[in-house]
XYZ file of N, CA and C in Angstrom:
822
model
N -17.156 -80.834 -61.973
C -16.556 -81.072 -60.673
C -15.049 -80.857 -60.714
N -14.419 -81.347 -61.745
C -12.970 -81.173 -61.888
C -12.616 -79.704 -62.070
N -13.516 -78.979 -62.840
C -13.236 -77.539 -63.061
C -13.328 -76.781 -61.741
N -14.293 -77.158 -60.903
C -14.454 -76.477 -59.613
C -13.226 -76.698 -58.746
N -12.704 -77.907 -58.755
C -11.496 -78.187 -57.957
C -10.302 -77.390 -58.464
N -10.241 -77.252 -59.806
C -9.111 -76.491 -60.415
C -9.173 -75.039 -59.972
N -10.391 -74.468 -59.996
C -10.538 -73.055 -59.592
C -10.170 -72.862 -58.121
N -10.550 -73.814 -57.288
C -10.217 -73.721 -55.857
C -8.708 -73.770 -55.655
N -8.053 -74.695 -56.410
C -6.599 -74.818 -56.286
C -5.907 -73.537 -56.730
N -6.410 -72.973 -57.845
C -5.806 -71.714 -58.350
C -5.988 -70.607 -57.338
N -7.214 -70.498 -56.725
C -7.469 -69.438 -55.732
C -6.570 -69.568 -54.527
N -6.411 -70.787 -54.025
C -5.531 -70.998 -52.880
C -4.097 -70.613 -53.218
N -3.681 -70.928 -54.446
C -2.307 -70.599 -54.854
C -2.106 -69.087 -54.907
N -3.125 -68.354 -55.424
C -3.007 -66.876 -55.516
C -2.915 -66.275 -54.121
N -3.763 -66.781 -53.202
C -3.737 -66.245 -51.832
C -2.402 -66.535 -51.172
N -1.864 -67.719 -51.398
C -0.585 -68.078 -50.791
C 0.538 -67.184 -51.310
N 0.512 -66.935 -52.636
C 1.568 -66.077 -53.213
C 1.457 -64.661 -52.663
N 0.202 -64.143 -52.577
C 0.016 -62.776 -52.059
C 0.468 -62.683 -50.611
N 0.134 -63.698 -49.816
C 0.544 -63.688 -48.414
C 2.053 -63.746 -48.285
N 2.691 -64.467 -49.173
C 4.148 -64.562 -49.127
C 4.787 -63.208 -49.324
N 4.317 -62.457 -50.332
C 4.940 -61.144 -50.607
C 4.593 -60.120 -49.525
N 3.381 -60.269 -48.974
C 2.994 -59.287 -47.952
C 3.761 -59.516 -46.655
N 3.864 -60.769 -46.240
C 4.495 -61.087 -44.972
C 6.000 -61.226 -45.057
N 6.554 -61.140 -46.225
C 8.000 -61.274 -46.383
C 8.708 -60.097 -45.716
N 9.648 -60.351 -44.833
C 10.391 -59.264 -44.172
C 11.116 -58.394 -45.191
N 10.971 -57.040 -44.965
C 11.639 -56.114 -45.871
C 13.066 -55.886 -45.429
N 13.917 -55.785 -46.374
C 15.320 -55.497 -46.080
C 15.523 -53.992 -45.988
N 16.208 -53.558 -44.944
C 16.444 -52.121 -44.707
C 17.931 -51.860 -44.784
N 18.275 -50.747 -45.444
C 19.668 -50.344 -45.553
C 20.083 -49.702 -44.231
N 20.950 -50.356 -43.491
C 21.356 -49.853 -42.171
C 22.057 -48.516 -42.252
N 22.678 -48.207 -43.367
C 23.412 -46.934 -43.491
C 22.470 -45.737 -43.514
N 21.191 -45.995 -43.834
C 20.239 -44.881 -43.910
C 19.514 -44.633 -42.589
N 19.795 -45.427 -41.567
C 19.137 -45.249 -40.266
C 19.947 -44.250 -39.431
N 19.250 -43.201 -38.915
C 19.904 -42.177 -38.094
C 19.348 -42.274 -36.673
N 20.155 -42.645 -35.722
C 19.733 -42.811 -34.343
C 20.364 -41.712 -33.492
N 19.522 -40.984 -32.733
C 20.001 -39.920 -31.839
C 19.821 -40.375 -30.395
N 20.839 -40.117 -29.589
C 20.781 -40.468 -28.167
C 20.945 -39.201 -27.340
N 20.436 -39.208 -26.124
C 20.539 -38.052 -25.231
C 20.630 -38.538 -23.797
N 21.308 -37.741 -22.985
C 21.441 -38.058 -21.568
C 20.147 -37.708 -20.833
N 19.739 -38.556 -19.941
C 18.514 -38.310 -19.169
C 18.795 -37.249 -18.109
N 18.003 -36.188 -18.133
C 18.170 -35.084 -17.185
C 16.808 -34.682 -16.623
N 16.867 -34.042 -15.431
C 15.645 -33.464 -14.865
C 15.500 -32.037 -15.373
N 14.282 -31.604 -15.658
C 14.035 -30.271 -16.171
C 12.820 -29.655 -15.520
N 12.463 -28.498 -16.007
C 11.329 -27.759 -15.466
C 10.214 -27.699 -16.485
N 9.031 -28.052 -16.039
C 7.843 -27.939 -16.885
C 7.059 -26.728 -16.425
N 6.804 -25.802 -17.305
C 6.121 -24.565 -16.939
C 4.760 -24.491 -17.608
N 3.829 -23.875 -16.890
C 2.511 -23.602 -17.433
C 2.404 -22.100 -17.697
N 1.772 -21.755 -18.770
C 1.673 -20.355 -19.164
C 0.220 -19.914 -19.137
N -0.024 -18.798 -18.447
C -1.333 -18.158 -18.489
C -1.127 -16.691 -18.836
N -2.144 -16.070 -19.349
C -2.055 -14.672 -19.765
C -2.813 -13.802 -18.775
N -2.147 -12.752 -18.299
C -2.779 -11.824 -17.359
C -2.161 -10.451 -17.550
N -2.924 -9.436 -17.229
C -2.429 -8.056 -17.274
C -2.541 -7.448 -15.892
N -1.734 -6.450 -15.630
C -1.765 -5.830 -14.311
C -1.023 -4.514 -14.288
N -0.916 -3.960 -13.099
C -0.238 -2.689 -12.890
C 1.004 -2.912 -12.047
N 2.012 -2.100 -12.306
C 3.296 -2.191 -11.617
C 3.451 -0.966 -10.733
N 3.771 -1.184 -9.484
C 3.922 -0.063 -8.569
C 4.850 -0.457 -7.433
N 5.254 0.567 -6.670
C 6.118 0.311 -5.519
C 5.327 -0.416 -4.436
N 6.032 -1.215 -3.633
C 5.361 -1.993 -2.594
C 4.752 -1.065 -1.542
N 5.502 -0.058 -1.109
C 5.004 0.892 -0.112
C 5.023 2.292 -0.705
N 3.837 2.869 -0.853
C 3.698 4.228 -1.367
C 2.830 5.020 -0.399
N 3.315 6.199 0.013
C 2.608 7.019 0.995
C 2.257 8.360 0.361
N 0.995 8.742 0.512
C 0.555 10.062 0.076
C 0.610 11.009 1.273
N 1.442 12.034 1.173
C 1.652 12.967 2.278
C 0.735 14.165 2.078
N -0.088 14.437 3.077
C -1.026 15.560 2.997
C -0.829 16.522 4.150
N -1.830 17.378 4.352
C -1.802 18.339 5.444
C -3.151 18.347 6.137
N -3.127 18.494 7.449
C -4.356 18.529 8.233
C -4.828 19.941 8.520
N -4.065 20.940 8.085
C -4.466 22.336 8.271
C -4.464 23.037 6.922
N -5.249 24.073 6.824
C -5.324 24.857 5.594
C -4.332 26.012 5.659
N -3.940 26.490 4.494
C -3.029 27.622 4.446
C -2.347 27.742 3.102
N -1.472 28.702 3.001
C -0.706 28.953 1.781
C 0.643 28.254 1.887
N 1.020 27.552 0.832
C 2.314 26.879 0.810
C 3.403 27.936 0.709
N 4.161 28.077 1.766
C 5.179 29.130 1.820
C 6.501 28.677 1.206
N 6.923 27.471 1.534
C 8.190 26.953 1.024
C 8.056 25.481 0.697
N 8.740 25.045 -0.371
C 8.847 23.639 -0.742
C 10.333 23.313 -0.821
N 10.733 22.256 -0.150
C 12.152 21.949 -0.018
C 12.591 20.729 -0.820
N 11.673 20.033 -1.478
C 12.010 18.858 -2.274
C 11.305 18.964 -3.614
N 11.744 18.126 -4.562
C 11.155 18.130 -5.892
C 10.942 16.684 -6.334
N 10.501 16.518 -7.569
C 10.348 15.181 -8.130
C 11.687 14.440 -8.066
N 11.610 13.143 -7.735
C 12.771 12.242 -7.686
C 13.765 12.574 -6.583
N 13.358 13.413 -5.633
C 14.252 13.711 -4.509
C 14.243 12.551 -3.519
N 15.419 12.174 -3.036
C 15.510 11.163 -2.001
C 15.339 11.849 -0.642
N 14.470 11.312 0.188
C 14.166 11.927 1.477
C 14.339 10.898 2.583
N 14.555 11.414 3.789
C 14.671 10.585 4.981
C 13.445 10.797 5.868
N 13.183 9.816 6.685
C 12.065 9.913 7.624
C 12.261 11.125 8.538
N 11.245 11.985 8.631
C 11.313 13.182 9.462
C 11.858 14.405 8.747
N 12.309 14.247 7.505
C 12.856 15.389 6.760
C 11.748 16.378 6.414
N 12.052 17.677 6.506
C 11.088 18.727 6.186
C 10.895 18.805 4.676
N 9.644 18.634 4.249
C 9.311 18.660 2.828
C 8.777 20.012 2.382
N 7.935 20.603 3.217
C 7.309 21.879 2.861
C 6.862 22.584 4.131
N 6.556 23.862 3.984
C 6.095 24.666 5.110
C 4.940 25.539 4.659
N 3.877 25.550 5.470
C 2.746 26.425 5.206
C 2.934 27.750 5.939
N 2.206 28.751 5.498
C 2.236 30.052 6.170
C 1.692 29.878 7.589
N 2.447 30.306 8.576
C 2.088 30.074 9.981
C 1.521 31.320 10.667
N 1.223 32.375 9.936
C 0.786 33.622 10.569
C -0.480 33.423 11.386
N -1.515 32.899 10.755
C -2.786 32.711 11.462
C -2.678 31.649 12.547
N -1.924 30.572 12.262
C -1.790 29.512 13.244
C -1.016 29.981 14.475
N 0.018 30.783 14.251
C 0.790 31.312 15.382
C -0.048 32.292 16.198
N -0.880 33.101 15.508
C -1.748 34.036 16.226
C -2.776 33.291 17.072
N -3.323 32.210 16.529
C -4.291 31.411 17.281
C -3.636 30.791 18.506
N -2.382 30.369 18.378
C -1.690 29.782 19.516
C -1.388 30.844 20.563
N -1.003 32.035 20.140
C -0.751 33.125 21.096
C -2.036 33.492 21.845
N -3.151 33.507 21.132
C -4.422 33.825 21.767
C -4.806 32.756 22.801
N -4.621 31.494 22.432
C -4.940 30.433 23.384
C -3.979 30.447 24.566
N -2.765 30.897 24.342
C -1.803 31.005 25.439
C -2.259 32.063 26.444
N -2.761 33.175 25.910
C -3.273 34.226 26.798
C -4.506 33.744 27.560
N -5.385 33.022 26.868
C -6.569 32.479 27.532
C -6.166 31.483 28.614
N -5.147 30.709 28.355
C -4.657 29.750 29.336
C -4.073 30.462 30.547
N -3.306 31.513 30.318
C -2.734 32.269 31.438
C -3.833 32.879 32.296
N -4.865 33.395 31.634
C -5.985 33.980 32.380
C -6.701 32.909 33.209
N -6.902 31.736 32.605
C -7.555 30.656 33.335
C -6.705 30.183 34.505
N -5.398 30.203 34.321
C -4.494 29.786 35.404
C -4.553 30.795 36.563
N -4.595 32.073 36.228
C -4.699 33.088 37.277
C -6.008 32.956 38.056
N -7.102 32.716 37.334
C -8.393 32.531 37.990
C -8.377 31.278 38.875
N -7.753 30.231 38.390
C -7.674 29.004 39.170
C -6.868 29.236 40.446
N -5.739 29.925 40.335
C -4.916 30.194 41.522
C -5.700 31.009 42.555
N -6.457 31.983 42.049
C -7.245 32.824 42.974
C -8.324 32.003 43.670
N -9.050 31.218 42.911
C -10.117 30.420 43.503
C -9.568 29.352 44.437
N -8.397 28.811 44.124
C -7.771 27.831 45.003
C -7.366 28.480 46.326
N -6.801 29.691 46.237
C -6.403 30.391 47.460
C -7.628 30.756 48.302
N -8.682 31.185 47.636
C -9.907 31.538 48.357
C -10.497 30.308 49.054
N -10.476 29.197 48.354
C -10.995 27.950 48.938
C -10.157 27.535 50.141
N -8.832 27.664 50.006
C -7.951 27.273 51.110
C -8.183 28.147 52.344
N -8.569 29.420 52.150
C -8.849 30.300 53.295
C -10.170 29.953 53.981
N -11.154 29.595 53.168
C -12.493 29.368 53.712
C -12.678 27.965 54.281
N -11.898 26.995 53.809
C -12.104 25.617 54.272
C -11.892 25.466 55.781
N -10.803 26.034 56.393
C -10.647 25.899 57.860
C -11.792 26.559 58.637
N -12.268 27.671 58.123
C -13.379 28.348 58.796
C -14.645 27.498 58.766
N -14.871 26.833 57.618
C -16.062 25.998 57.500
C -15.968 24.789 58.421
N -14.777 24.218 58.537
C -14.606 23.059 59.416
C -14.825 23.436 60.895
N -14.559 24.700 61.233
C -14.771 25.173 62.609
C -16.163 25.772 62.786
N -17.013 25.551 61.813
C -18.407 26.071 61.808
C -18.439 27.577 61.972
N -17.418 28.248 61.467
C -17.384 29.704 61.522
C -17.789 30.315 60.184
N -18.212 29.467 59.213
C -18.599 29.924 57.886
C -19.868 29.202 57.482
N -20.760 29.939 56.869
C -22.012 29.339 56.416
C -21.736 28.330 55.306
N -22.553 27.281 55.303
C -22.364 26.236 54.300
C -22.568 26.774 52.888
N -23.489 27.697 52.714
C -23.740 28.273 51.390
C -22.522 29.005 50.865
N -21.799 29.704 51.754
C -20.595 30.421 51.328
C -19.490 29.432 50.934
N -19.381 28.351 51.706
C -18.363 27.347 51.358
C -18.725 26.617 50.063
N -20.006 26.337 49.865
C -20.437 25.703 48.617
C -20.139 26.599 47.424
N -20.309 27.904 47.606
C -20.005 28.836 46.518
C -18.513 28.834 46.202
N -17.698 28.776 47.228
C -16.245 28.733 47.022
C -15.842 27.439 46.314
N -16.486 26.341 46.722
C -16.193 25.053 46.064
C -16.609 25.083 44.605
N -17.773 25.660 44.354
C -18.263 25.773 42.972
C -17.323 26.624 42.124
N -16.895 27.748 42.680
C -15.990 28.636 41.937
C -14.661 27.943 41.631
N -14.158 27.134 42.565
C -12.897 26.426 42.353
C -13.042 25.381 41.246
N -14.120 24.610 41.325
C -14.336 23.583 40.297
C -14.533 24.205 38.924
N -15.224 25.302 38.874
C -15.438 26.005 37.606
C -14.119 26.530 37.050
N -13.276 27.038 37.920
C -11.965 27.543 37.489
C -11.092 26.402 36.965
N -11.181 25.226 37.630
C -10.421 24.070 37.149
C -10.889 23.643 35.756
N -12.198 23.628 35.567
C -12.734 23.242 34.260
C -12.318 24.239 33.180
N -12.365 25.521 33.500
C -11.967 26.545 32.527
C -10.482 26.422 32.187
N -9.683 26.113 33.202
C -8.247 25.945 32.958
C -7.985 24.735 32.070
N -8.624 23.617 32.347
C -8.432 22.408 31.523
C -8.892 22.640 30.087
N -9.995 23.366 29.925
C -10.484 23.669 28.585
C -9.499 24.568 27.843
N -8.976 25.571 28.519
C -8.002 26.469 27.890
C -6.712 25.728 27.561
N -6.315 24.797 28.449
C -5.098 24.014 28.206
C -5.270 23.123 26.977
N -6.421 22.477 26.857
C -6.682 21.609 25.702
C -6.695 22.417 24.407
N -7.317 23.602 24.435
C -7.363 24.433 23.238
C -5.968 24.908 22.847
N -5.152 25.211 23.836
C -3.781 25.647 23.543
C -2.963 24.507 22.939
N -3.132 23.276 23.470
C -2.437 22.124 22.901
C -2.869 21.891 21.460
N -4.179 22.039 21.216
C -4.690 21.855 19.854
C -4.080 22.872 18.892
N -4.012 24.122 19.313
C -3.431 25.155 18.448
C -1.939 24.933 18.227
N -1.270 24.412 19.235
C 0.163 24.117 19.064
C 0.360 22.979 18.071
N -0.515 21.945 18.163
C -0.434 20.835 17.217
C -0.705 21.332 15.798
N -1.713 22.197 15.633
C -2.015 22.744 14.307
C -0.835 23.539 13.761
N -0.155 24.252 14.636
C 1.030 24.992 14.189
C 2.125 24.029 13.746
N 2.286 22.924 14.459
C 3.278 21.921 14.062
C 2.906 21.279 12.724
N 1.587 21.132 12.462
C 1.140 20.536 11.208
C 1.492 21.415 10.004
N 1.811 22.669 10.244
C 2.187 23.547 9.134
C 3.553 23.178 8.564
N 4.297 22.380 9.295
C 5.597 21.902 8.829
C 5.411 20.458 8.372
N 5.501 20.219 7.081
C 5.225 18.914 6.488
C 6.512 18.105 6.455
N 6.504 16.966 7.174
C 7.684 16.103 7.241
C 7.410 14.777 6.539
N 8.467 14.141 6.086
C 8.340 12.841 5.423
C 8.107 11.753 6.466
N 7.099 10.925 6.281
C 6.853 9.848 7.254
C 7.749 8.632 7.057
N 8.416 8.515 5.893
C 9.227 7.339 5.598
C 10.481 7.766 4.841
N 11.442 6.851 4.765
C 12.565 7.001 3.842
C 12.086 6.629 2.445
N 12.507 7.368 1.437
C 12.067 7.007 0.093
C 12.421 8.053 -0.931
N 11.676 8.026 -2.023
C 11.894 8.931 -3.138
C 10.562 9.587 -3.504
N 10.609 10.873 -3.824
C 9.401 11.626 -4.142
C 8.978 11.295 -5.577
N 7.843 10.637 -5.712
C 7.325 10.312 -7.043
C 6.512 11.448 -7.630
N 5.828 12.191 -6.765
C 4.961 13.248 -7.268
C 4.931 14.411 -6.283
N 4.939 15.609 -6.833
C 4.762 16.827 -6.033
C 3.559 17.560 -6.616
N 2.497 17.662 -5.822
C 1.222 18.142 -6.344
C 0.945 19.616 -6.052
N 1.876 20.324 -5.426
C 1.640 21.722 -5.076
C 2.824 22.574 -5.515
N 2.577 23.870 -5.552
C 3.613 24.849 -5.859
C 3.654 25.874 -4.736
N 4.765 26.562 -4.606
C 4.860 27.623 -3.606
C 3.858 28.727 -3.940
N 3.160 29.203 -2.917
C 2.134 30.214 -3.098
C 0.740 29.652 -3.289
N 0.640 28.351 -3.480
C -0.665 27.721 -3.675
C -1.368 27.560 -2.333
N -2.680 27.763 -2.339
C -3.483 27.590 -1.133
C -4.044 26.183 -1.084
N -3.885 25.521 0.049
C -4.449 24.189 0.245
C -5.518 24.282 1.326
N -6.629 23.614 1.089
C -7.752 23.630 2.031
C -7.994 22.228 2.547
N -7.955 22.098 3.851
C -8.143 20.789 4.472
C -9.470 20.729 5.223
N -10.473 21.457 4.741
C -11.747 21.536 5.449
C -12.518 20.230 5.367
N -12.595 19.650 4.158
C -13.421 18.459 3.959
C -12.592 17.188 3.774
N -11.463 17.275 3.137
C -10.596 16.117 2.965
C -9.150 16.577 3.011
N -8.277 15.616 3.166
C -6.852 15.930 3.283
C -6.227 16.030 1.897
N -5.774 17.216 1.480
C -5.156 17.321 0.157
C -3.797 16.643 0.123
N -3.508 15.983 -0.993
C -2.224 15.303 -1.159
C -1.192 16.278 -1.690
N -0.099 16.399 -0.968
C 0.978 17.305 -1.391
C 2.098 16.555 -2.105
N 2.469 15.392 -1.557
C 3.561 14.603 -2.123
C 3.176 13.122 -2.113
N 3.733 12.391 -3.066
C 3.630 10.935 -3.076
C 5.040 10.373 -2.982
N 5.275 9.560 -1.957
C 6.622 9.057 -1.688
C 6.606 7.539 -1.742
N 7.530 6.973 -2.510
C 7.710 5.519 -2.574
C 8.855 5.129 -1.660
N 8.632 4.072 -0.892
C 9.619 3.686 0.105
C 10.895 3.134 -0.512
N 10.763 2.165 -1.445
C 11.946 1.484 -1.995
C 11.626 1.039 -3.416
N 12.224 1.688 -4.395
C 11.965 1.343 -5.791
C 12.768 0.139 -6.266
N 13.633 -0.397 -5.407
C 14.341 -1.621 -5.800
C 13.465 -2.859 -5.588
N 12.351 -2.687 -4.910
C 11.395 -3.778 -4.712
C 10.023 -3.295 -5.194
N 9.554 -3.865 -6.278
C 8.281 -3.474 -6.861
C 7.290 -4.627 -6.726
N 6.027 -4.334 -7.000
C 5.016 -5.378 -7.005
C 4.094 -5.202 -8.194
N 3.630 -6.319 -8.702
C 2.685 -6.342 -9.813
C 1.348 -6.829 -9.281
N 0.309 -6.060 -9.536
C -1.051 -6.493 -9.207
C -1.696 -6.947 -10.512
N -1.747 -8.257 -10.709
C -2.226 -8.834 -11.962
C -3.620 -9.420 -11.768
N -4.446 -9.263 -12.797
C -5.801 -9.818 -12.786
C -5.804 -11.118 -13.586
N -6.070 -12.231 -12.912
C -6.052 -13.550 -13.532
C -7.490 -14.040 -13.711
N -7.780 -14.550 -14.890
C -9.111 -15.066 -15.176
C -9.445 -16.242 -14.262
N -10.736 -16.399 -13.951
C -11.146 -17.471 -13.038
C -10.831 -18.859 -13.596
N -10.727 -18.980 -14.922
C -10.406 -20.275 -15.504
C -8.947 -20.662 -15.268
N -8.097 -19.674 -14.994
C -6.665 -19.937 -14.814
C -6.206 -19.811 -13.374
N -7.048 -19.246 -12.505
C -6.572 -18.951 -11.153
C -6.214 -20.222 -10.387
N -6.801 -21.366 -10.767
C -6.480 -22.617 -10.092
C -5.044 -23.070 -10.308
N -4.386 -22.544 -11.325
C -3.001 -22.920 -11.602
C -1.998 -22.010 -10.894
N -2.495 -20.979 -10.218
C -1.610 -20.019 -9.565
C -1.545 -20.338 -8.078
N -0.325 -20.483 -7.558
C -0.114 -20.785 -6.151
C 0.903 -19.801 -5.569
N 0.777 -19.561 -4.292
C 1.724 -18.694 -3.602
C 3.118 -19.319 -3.626
N 4.118 -18.504 -3.937
C 5.496 -18.957 -4.009
C 5.949 -19.335 -5.407
N 5.044 -19.352 -6.377
C 5.428 -19.698 -7.745
C 6.290 -18.603 -8.365
N 7.181 -19.029 -9.235
C 8.025 -18.094 -9.977
C 7.246 -17.565 -11.175
N 7.385 -16.293 -11.454
C 6.617 -15.635 -12.521
C 7.567 -14.858 -13.420
N 7.310 -14.903 -14.704
C 8.006 -14.050 -15.664
C 6.989 -13.144 -16.331
N 7.350 -11.879 -16.486
C 6.435 -10.928 -17.101
C 7.225 -9.909 -17.916
N 6.510 -9.198 -18.760
C 7.115 -8.171 -19.605
C 6.364 -6.865 -19.428
N 7.057 -5.775 -19.726
C 6.456 -4.448 -19.690
C 6.623 -3.804 -21.059
N 5.764 -2.844 -21.342
C 5.779 -2.207 -22.661
C 7.079 -1.460 -22.933
N 7.720 -0.944 -21.869
C 8.941 -0.164 -22.078
C 10.103 -1.016 -22.558
N 10.105 -2.317 -22.201
C 11.167 -3.229 -22.602
C 10.531 -4.502 -23.158
N 10.005 -4.446 -24.376
C 9.265 -5.604 -24.917
C 10.128 -6.835 -25.144
N 11.440 -6.665 -25.292
C 12.320 -7.807 -25.569
C 12.966 -8.376 -24.310
N 12.636 -7.844 -23.172
C 13.256 -8.286 -21.925
C 12.192 -8.847 -20.983
N 12.522 -9.965 -20.363
C 11.620 -10.580 -19.392
C 12.110 -10.279 -17.986
N 11.170 -10.014 -17.093
C 11.467 -9.770 -15.687
C 10.862 -10.908 -14.870
N 11.488 -11.212 -13.767
C 11.029 -12.336 -12.949
C 10.542 -11.837 -11.601
N 9.682 -12.630 -10.991
C 9.145 -12.305 -9.682
C 8.581 -13.550 -9.030
N 7.955 -13.356 -7.882
C 7.385 -14.457 -7.112
C 5.989 -14.083 -6.644
N 5.077 -15.023 -6.758
C 3.713 -14.791 -6.279
C 3.728 -14.767 -4.749
N 3.337 -13.647 -4.169
C 3.324 -13.512 -2.713
C 1.920 -13.561 -2.130
N 0.908 -13.355 -2.971
C -0.457 -13.330 -2.441
C -1.449 -13.628 -3.550
N -2.438 -14.443 -3.235
C -3.560 -14.699 -4.139
C -4.819 -14.252 -3.397
N -5.390 -13.163 -3.814
C -6.533 -12.596 -3.099
C -7.807 -13.371 -3.415
N -8.610 -13.578 -2.387
C -9.778 -14.440 -2.510
C -10.988 -13.716 -3.092
N -11.030 -12.398 -2.975
C -12.223 -11.678 -3.447
C -12.168 -11.495 -4.961
N -13.199 -11.939 -5.675
C -13.196 -11.784 -7.137
C -13.633 -10.381 -7.554
N -13.260 -10.029 -8.778
C -13.685 -8.775 -9.387
C -14.439 -9.103 -10.666
N -15.624 -8.538 -10.805
C -16.452 -8.809 -11.972
C -16.505 -7.547 -12.831
N -16.022 -7.661 -14.072
C -16.032 -6.559 -15.011
C -16.599 -7.053 -16.338
N -17.745 -6.490 -16.713
C -18.417 -6.914 -17.959
C -18.634 -8.426 -17.983
N -19.096 -8.957 -16.855
C -19.395 -10.390 -16.702
C -18.146 -11.278 -16.756
N -16.975 -10.674 -16.682
C -15.716 -11.439 -16.642
C -15.200 -11.432 -15.204
N -15.000 -12.624 -14.653
C -14.560 -12.749 -13.264
C -13.046 -12.932 -13.227
N -12.371 -12.081 -12.467
C -10.919 -12.178 -12.320
C -10.559 -12.127 -10.838
N -9.359 -12.639 -10.546
C -8.823 -12.602 -9.191
C -7.477 -11.869 -9.235
N -7.229 -11.074 -8.220
C -5.988 -10.303 -8.155
C -4.904 -11.111 -7.455
N -3.748 -11.181 -8.085
C -2.583 -11.797 -7.454
C -1.486 -10.749 -7.323
N -0.702 -10.862 -6.274
C 0.387 -9.927 -6.009
C 1.706 -10.621 -6.290
N 2.521 -9.984 -7.127
C 3.817 -10.549 -7.520
C 4.919 -9.616 -7.028
N 5.826 -10.140 -6.253
C 6.984 -9.372 -5.785
C 8.054 -9.407 -6.863
N 8.478 -8.229 -7.346
C 9.423 -8.156 -8.468
C 10.639 -7.327 -8.064
N 11.804 -7.953 -7.900
C 13.025 -7.185 -7.619
C 13.354 -6.233 -8.753
N 13.848 -5.045 -8.411
C 14.135 -4.019 -9.413
C 15.465 -3.346 -9.094
N 16.564 -4.104 -9.080
C 17.847 -3.527 -8.653
C 18.381 -2.448 -9.580
N 18.032 -2.521 -10.872
C 18.554 -1.530 -11.822
C 17.548 -0.430 -12.118
N 16.446 -0.367 -11.371
C 15.429 0.700 -11.478
C 14.762 0.768 -12.851
N 14.805 -0.306 -13.615
C 14.143 -0.275 -14.943
C 12.628 -0.257 -14.813
N 12.124 -0.897 -13.790
C 10.684 -0.963 -13.624
C 10.131 0.313 -13.000
């Protein structure tokens, strides 16, 4: 019994000593403590997603021709600055001018026939009203007049059409801009029978570009209109360009079971690097 009490006393003493060393506060050398302070400031937290896209001018117009013919003259080249209404090229007008001259002659003939039938009608109408002319003769005069009017209107429409086609032989710029591409050479024949051939591609303003980027469906929820965007191009890998999201298109594109959404980014380009 005494031995058991001795062992208990020894055990309690060991636990007390161990607790003393464990719970004893450690002394720290204050000279070794390094405290850094900083001023509280507001900052920007950015989220990063990865997307690829194409860079192009905001407004690009493909200039074609509605008539067929041989390209007689070209007045602009690649990178030429053009104004709205400026003459870009001219097609050979020989056949178009001949067609217009022919329709002009047909119109003159129709006008002469109309004048004759109108005069004949004016002579016969008083006689018919006085019952001095048979109704069949007056009906024939009326028919001839109406037919002459129809022939004149048809000839007039055909002449206007030929004049418009002749005007189409002179290719003018629809916008102010710069010529990005010239797809024809002088002497080349262009055919506009089935579709409109593209002669020039003109960009309106290269100081304002847009990026059409494809964003994965998992990331599209983080993209909002008006957000600031930074992107890089292969030509300048060490330089970042900035822009703003102007449009998030709702229609998805599925490619190899990957769903993406197209976003439009407006990118200023004052130094024409893009």
